[in-house]
């Protein structure tokens, strides 16, 4: 679905009979519907920029993967065919390998911990690294903690996911975790996932409640396990082509707009974390939650993966994340 919002300032100018203002189009892409946390973030970003720049920028929304999977969208940002995007960390580590540190399972204690790290020096330093790969990263958004859904059965122990054909994002850190646990992970771009679940070529997938609810995964998945096995950041990107052509005032407006987008995404996630499970139960999903002991058993089963993450990202960075209050 393509949704074009007419900027408020342009509308006012027309009503007042003022001369039309020159507008720069900002195509903004994201994987989910406008009624999702991505839609909320994109709309807040748009409104803040339009207000601050008197409607000199006109956002055109491309929701629901209308411009392709997240990898294609990020590549579009690099070459300037897409001006702005909100994407998950799914393919980010393929562009900035160090950013994969945030994808380590059971790294973050809770949403507050993750937000403190991403808003603090570690997260801000990571944003700057995107400059080197032809991307301008303005802020860390969020999806929530990821949970497992599947059609095979309830999950309480690592053995319960043995051989489970689970779709993962195209994310080497997640892939390593599920392989280490003995599952049969299949990396897949999001636009293919619902079809693969319907056809039964995969048993399950994992995503936060924000996604599970927004997409209506209860239509194609029976079991939900609240595993919270990994935090799922998102990132707000603009193309260097757009960024480098902006005045410093307009750059500040895009940054402030991205921050407004992050606040809207986090607000959406907070709401769905409190009410999402009830919604999914009412839609017929069987819901179970890992206890603290069961989560510890998953962490123990990941010991080899943690050794590899330590080598890849460095113990110092991982410890600094854990130590952040
Ligand atoms: O699972 C994914 O690929 C992502 O979480 C999604 C659903 C595309 C949202 O960014």
Coordinates of C-alpha atoms and ligand atoms in Angstrom, one line a residue:
X1 CA 0.0 0.0 0.0
X2 CA 1.4 3.4 -0.9
X3 CA 0.3 6.3 1.4
X4 CA 1.1 9.9 0.6
X5 CA 0.4 12.4 3.3
X6 CA 0.0 16.0 2.2
X7 CA 2.2 18.2 4.4
X8 CA 0.3 20.5 6.7
X9 CA 2.4 23.5 5.8
X10 CA 1.8 23.1 2.1
X11 CA -1.9 22.8 2.7
X12 CA -1.9 26.0 4.7
X13 CA 0.1 27.8 2.0
X14 CA -2.4 26.7 -0.7
X15 CA -5.4 27.7 1.4
X16 CA -3.9 31.1 2.0
X17 CA -3.2 31.6 -1.7
X18 CA 0.5 31.8 -1.1
X19 CA 2.9 30.7 -3.8
X20 CA 3.6 27.0 -3.8
X21 CA 6.8 26.1 -1.9
X22 CA 9.5 24.0 -3.5
X23 CA 9.4 20.5 -1.9
X24 CA 11.9 17.7 -1.7
X25 CA 10.4 14.3 -1.7
X26 CA 11.5 11.9 1.0
X27 CA 10.6 8.3 0.2
X28 CA 10.4 6.4 3.5
X29 CA 10.4 2.6 3.5
X30 CA 9.7 0.0 6.2
X31 CA 8.7 -3.6 6.4
X32 CA 5.3 -3.5 8.2
X33 CA 1.9 -1.8 7.8
X34 CA 1.3 1.9 8.7
X35 CA -0.6 0.6 11.8
X36 CA 2.6 -0.9 13.2
X37 CA 5.5 0.5 15.4
X38 CA 7.3 1.3 12.1
X39 CA 4.3 3.2 10.8
X40 CA 4.1 5.1 14.1
X41 CA 7.8 5.9 14.0
X42 CA 7.7 7.0 10.4
X43 CA 4.7 9.2 10.9
X44 CA 6.2 11.0 13.9
X45 CA 9.4 11.5 12.0
X46 CA 7.5 13.0 9.0
X47 CA 5.4 15.3 11.2
X48 CA 8.4 16.6 13.1
X49 CA 10.4 17.3 9.9
X50 CA 7.5 18.9 8.1
X51 CA 6.7 21.2 11.0
X52 CA 10.3 22.2 11.6
X53 CA 10.9 22.9 7.9
X54 CA 7.6 24.6 7.0
X55 CA 6.7 21.7 4.6
X56 CA 9.8 21.9 2.4
X57 CA 10.1 18.1 2.6
X58 CA 7.3 15.8 1.6
X59 CA 7.4 12.3 2.9
X60 CA 5.9 9.5 0.8
X61 CA 5.4 6.2 2.7
X62 CA 6.3 2.8 1.3
X63 CA 5.1 0.4 4.1
X64 CA 4.8 -3.4 4.1
X65 CA 8.1 -4.1 2.2
X66 CA 6.7 -2.2 -0.8
X67 CA 10.3 -1.5 -1.9
X68 CA 11.6 -5.0 -1.1
X69 CA 13.2 -6.8 1.8
X70 CA 15.3 -4.9 4.4
X71 CA 18.6 -5.7 2.7
X72 CA 17.3 -4.1 -0.6
X73 CA 16.0 -1.1 1.3
X74 CA 19.4 -0.5 3.0
X75 CA 21.1 -0.9 -0.4
X76 CA 18.6 1.6 -1.8
X77 CA 19.6 4.1 1.0
X78 CA 23.2 3.6 0.0
X79 CA 22.7 4.4 -3.6
X80 CA 20.1 7.1 -2.9
X81 CA 17.0 5.6 -4.6
X82 CA 15.3 5.6 -1.1
X83 CA 15.8 8.7 1.1
X84 CA 14.8 7.3 4.5
X85 CA 14.1 4.0 6.2
X86 CA 13.3 2.2 9.4
X87 CA 14.8 -1.3 9.4
X88 CA 15.5 -4.0 12.0
X89 CA 19.0 -5.3 12.8
X90 CA 18.2 -8.2 10.5
X91 CA 20.8 -7.4 7.8
X92 CA 22.7 -4.6 9.6
X93 CA 25.7 -6.7 10.7
X94 CA 26.3 -7.4 7.0
X95 CA 27.0 -3.7 6.6
X96 CA 28.6 -2.9 9.9
X97 CA 29.7 -6.1 11.5
X98 CA 30.3 -4.6 15.0
X99 CA 26.6 -3.6 15.2
X100 CA 25.8 -7.4 15.5
X101 CA 26.9 -7.1 19.1
X102 CA 23.3 -6.0 20.0
X103 CA 22.0 -9.2 18.5
X104 CA 23.6 -11.4 21.1
X105 CA 21.0 -13.5 22.8
X106 CA 20.1 -12.7 26.4
X107 CA 22.5 -9.7 26.4
X108 CA 20.0 -7.0 27.5
X109 CA 18.2 -7.4 30.9
X110 CA 15.1 -5.4 29.8
X111 CA 13.9 -2.6 27.6
X112 CA 15.3 0.0 29.9
X113 CA 18.7 -1.5 29.7
X114 CA 18.6 -1.7 25.9
X115 CA 17.4 1.9 25.6
X116 CA 20.2 3.1 28.0
X117 CA 22.9 1.4 25.9
X118 CA 21.6 2.5 22.5
X119 CA 21.0 6.1 23.6
X120 CA 24.4 6.2 25.4
X121 CA 28.0 6.3 24.1
X122 CA 28.1 2.7 22.9
X123 CA 24.9 3.1 20.8
X124 CA 25.9 6.5 19.5
X125 CA 29.4 5.3 18.6
X126 CA 27.8 2.5 16.6
X127 CA 25.6 4.9 14.7
X128 CA 28.7 6.8 13.6
X129 CA 30.2 3.6 12.1
X130 CA 27.5 3.6 9.4
X131 CA 29.1 6.7 7.9
X132 CA 31.9 4.5 6.6
X133 CA 29.5 2.2 4.6
X134 CA 27.5 4.9 2.7
X135 CA 24.7 5.1 5.3
X136 CA 23.6 7.9 7.6
X137 CA 22.2 6.4 10.8
X138 CA 20.3 9.0 12.9
X139 CA 18.9 7.0 15.8
X140 CA 18.2 3.6 17.3
X141 CA 14.5 2.6 17.2
X142 CA 13.1 -0.6 18.6
X143 CA 10.8 -3.6 18.1
X144 CA 11.0 -5.2 21.6
X145 CA 12.3 -8.6 22.7
X146 CA 11.9 -11.5 20.2
X147 CA 9.8 -14.5 21.0
X148 CA 9.4 -17.8 19.2
X149 CA 6.2 -18.9 17.4
X150 CA 5.7 -22.3 15.7
X151 CA 3.3 -24.9 14.6
X152 CA 5.1 -28.0 16.1
X153 CA 4.4 -27.6 19.8
X154 CA 5.1 -25.8 23.1
X155 CA 8.7 -24.9 23.9
X156 CA 10.2 -25.1 27.4
X157 CA 13.7 -26.4 26.9
X158 CA 16.4 -26.2 24.3
X159 CA 15.6 -29.8 23.4
X160 CA 12.1 -28.6 22.3
X161 CA 13.6 -26.7 19.4
X162 CA 15.8 -29.5 18.3
X163 CA 15.4 -29.8 14.5
X164 CA 12.8 -27.0 14.5
X165 CA 12.7 -25.4 11.0
X166 CA 12.7 -21.9 12.2
X167 CA 13.0 -18.8 10.0
X168 CA 15.6 -16.4 11.2
X169 CA 16.5 -13.0 9.8
X170 CA 19.5 -12.9 7.5
X171 CA 21.6 -12.3 10.7
X172 CA 24.7 -14.3 11.4
X173 CA 24.5 -13.8 15.1
X174 CA 21.0 -15.2 15.4
X175 CA 21.8 -18.0 12.9
X176 CA 24.7 -19.1 15.1
X177 CA 22.5 -19.1 18.2
X178 CA 19.8 -21.3 16.7
X179 CA 22.3 -23.6 15.1
X180 CA 24.1 -24.0 18.5
X181 CA 20.7 -24.8 20.1
X182 CA 20.2 -27.6 17.6
X183 CA 17.4 -26.0 15.6
X184 CA 17.4 -26.0 11.8
X185 CA 17.4 -22.3 11.1
X186 CA 16.6 -20.9 7.7
X187 CA 17.6 -17.3 7.0
X188 CA 14.9 -15.6 4.9
X189 CA 13.9 -12.1 3.9
X190 CA 10.7 -11.0 5.7
X191 CA 8.5 -10.8 2.5
X192 CA 8.8 -14.5 2.0
X193 CA 8.0 -15.6 5.6
X194 CA 4.1 -15.7 5.7
X195 CA 4.0 -17.7 2.5
X196 CA 6.6 -20.2 3.8
X197 CA 4.6 -20.6 7.1
X198 CA 1.4 -21.1 5.1
X199 CA 3.1 -23.7 2.9
X200 CA 4.7 -25.4 5.9
X201 CA 8.2 -25.2 4.5
X202 CA 9.2 -23.8 7.9
X203 CA 7.7 -24.6 11.3
X204 CA 8.1 -21.3 12.9
X205 CA 9.8 -17.9 13.2
X206 CA 10.8 -15.5 15.9
X207 CA 9.8 -11.8 16.3
X208 CA 8.7 -9.4 19.0
X209 CA 5.1 -9.0 20.0
X210 CA 5.0 -5.7 18.1
X211 CA 5.4 -7.7 14.8
X212 CA 3.5 -10.8 15.8
X213 CA 0.4 -8.7 16.6
X214 CA 0.8 -6.1 13.8
X215 CA 1.1 -8.8 11.1
X216 CA -1.6 -11.1 12.6
X217 CA 0.8 -14.1 12.9
X218 CA -1.9 -15.9 14.9
X219 CA -3.5 -16.7 11.5
X220 CA -0.6 -19.0 10.6
X221 CA 1.0 -20.0 13.9
X222 CA -0.4 -22.0 16.8
X223 CA 2.2 -21.7 19.6
X224 CA 3.8 -18.6 21.0
X225 CA 6.7 -19.0 23.5
X226 CA 7.6 -15.9 25.4
X227 CA 11.3 -16.6 25.2
X228 CA 12.5 -13.0 25.0
X229 CA 15.7 -14.6 23.7
X230 CA 17.1 -11.5 22.1
X231 CA 16.4 -7.7 22.0
X232 CA 15.4 -6.4 18.5
X233 CA 16.7 -2.9 17.8
X234 CA 15.7 -1.0 14.7
X235 CA 17.6 1.8 13.1
X236 CA 16.5 5.1 11.4
X237 CA 18.6 5.7 8.3
X238 CA 18.8 8.4 5.6
X239 CA 20.7 8.4 2.4
X240 CA 24.0 10.3 2.3
X241 CA 22.7 11.9 -0.9
X242 CA 19.8 13.5 1.0
X243 CA 21.9 14.2 4.1
X244 CA 24.8 15.9 2.4
X245 CA 22.5 18.2 0.5
X246 CA 20.8 19.5 3.7
X247 CA 21.7 22.7 5.5
X248 CA 22.8 22.2 9.1
X249 CA 19.4 23.4 10.3
X250 CA 17.6 20.9 8.2
X251 CA 20.0 18.1 9.3
X252 CA 19.0 19.1 12.9
X253 CA 15.4 18.8 11.9
X254 CA 15.9 15.3 10.5
X255 CA 17.8 14.2 13.7
X256 CA 15.1 15.7 16.0
X257 CA 12.4 14.0 13.8
X258 CA 14.2 10.7 14.0
X259 CA 14.2 11.1 17.8
X260 CA 10.5 11.8 17.7
X261 CA 10.1 8.6 15.6
X262 CA 12.1 6.6 18.2
X263 CA 9.8 7.9 21.0
X264 CA 6.7 6.9 19.0
X265 CA 8.1 3.4 18.3
X266 CA 9.0 2.9 22.0
X267 CA 5.6 4.0 23.0
X268 CA 4.0 1.5 20.6
X269 CA 6.2 -1.3 22.0
X270 CA 5.4 -0.4 25.6
X271 CA 1.7 -0.6 24.8
X272 CA 1.9 -3.9 23.0
X273 CA 4.2 -5.5 25.6
X274 CA 1.4 -4.9 28.1
X275 CA -1.6 -5.9 26.0
X276 CA -0.3 -8.0 23.1
X277 CA -0.3 -11.4 24.8
X278 CA -4.0 -11.1 25.7
X279 CA -4.8 -10.1 22.1
X280 CA -3.0 -13.2 20.7
X281 CA -4.6 -15.5 23.3
X282 CA -8.0 -14.2 22.2
X283 CA -7.1 -14.9 18.6
X284 CA -6.5 -18.6 19.6
X285 CA -2.7 -18.8 20.1
X286 CA -1.4 -21.2 22.8
X287 CA 1.0 -19.0 24.9
X288 CA 3.7 -20.2 27.2
X289 CA 6.4 -18.2 28.9
X290 CA 10.0 -19.4 29.8
X291 CA 10.6 -19.2 33.6
X292 CA 13.9 -17.7 34.8
X293 CA 15.3 -21.2 35.2
X294 CA 14.3 -22.2 31.7
X295 CA 15.9 -19.1 30.3
X296 CA 19.1 -20.0 32.2
X297 CA 19.0 -23.4 30.5
X298 CA 18.9 -21.8 27.1
X299 CA 21.8 -19.5 28.1
X300 CA 23.8 -22.5 29.2
X301 CA 23.1 -24.3 26.0
X302 CA 24.5 -21.3 24.1
X303 CA 27.9 -21.5 25.7
X304 CA 29.8 -22.3 22.5
X305 CA 28.0 -19.4 20.7
X306 CA 29.0 -17.0 23.5
X307 CA 32.6 -18.0 23.1
X308 CA 32.4 -17.1 19.4
X309 CA 30.7 -13.8 20.1
X310 CA 33.4 -12.9 22.6
X311 CA 36.0 -13.5 19.9
X312 CA 34.1 -11.6 17.3
X313 CA 33.0 -8.5 19.3
X314 CA 35.6 -8.4 22.1
X315 CA 34.9 -9.1 25.8
X316 CA 35.4 -5.4 26.6
X317 CA 32.5 -4.2 24.5
X318 CA 30.2 -7.0 25.7
X319 CA 31.1 -6.3 29.4
X320 CA 30.6 -2.5 28.9
X321 CA 27.1 -3.2 27.5
X322 CA 26.3 -5.5 30.5
X323 CA 27.7 -2.9 32.9
X324 CA 25.4 -0.1 31.6
X325 CA 22.7 0.9 34.0
Ligands
LIG1 O1 11.9 -10.5 11.3 C1 12.2 -9.5 10.6 O2 12.7 -9.6 9.5 C2 12.0 -8.2 11.2 O3 11.8 -8.2 12.5 C3 10.8 -7.5 10.5 C4 9.5 -8.2 10.7 C5 11.0 -7.3 9.0 C6 10.6 -6.1 11.0 O4 11.7 -5.3 10.8

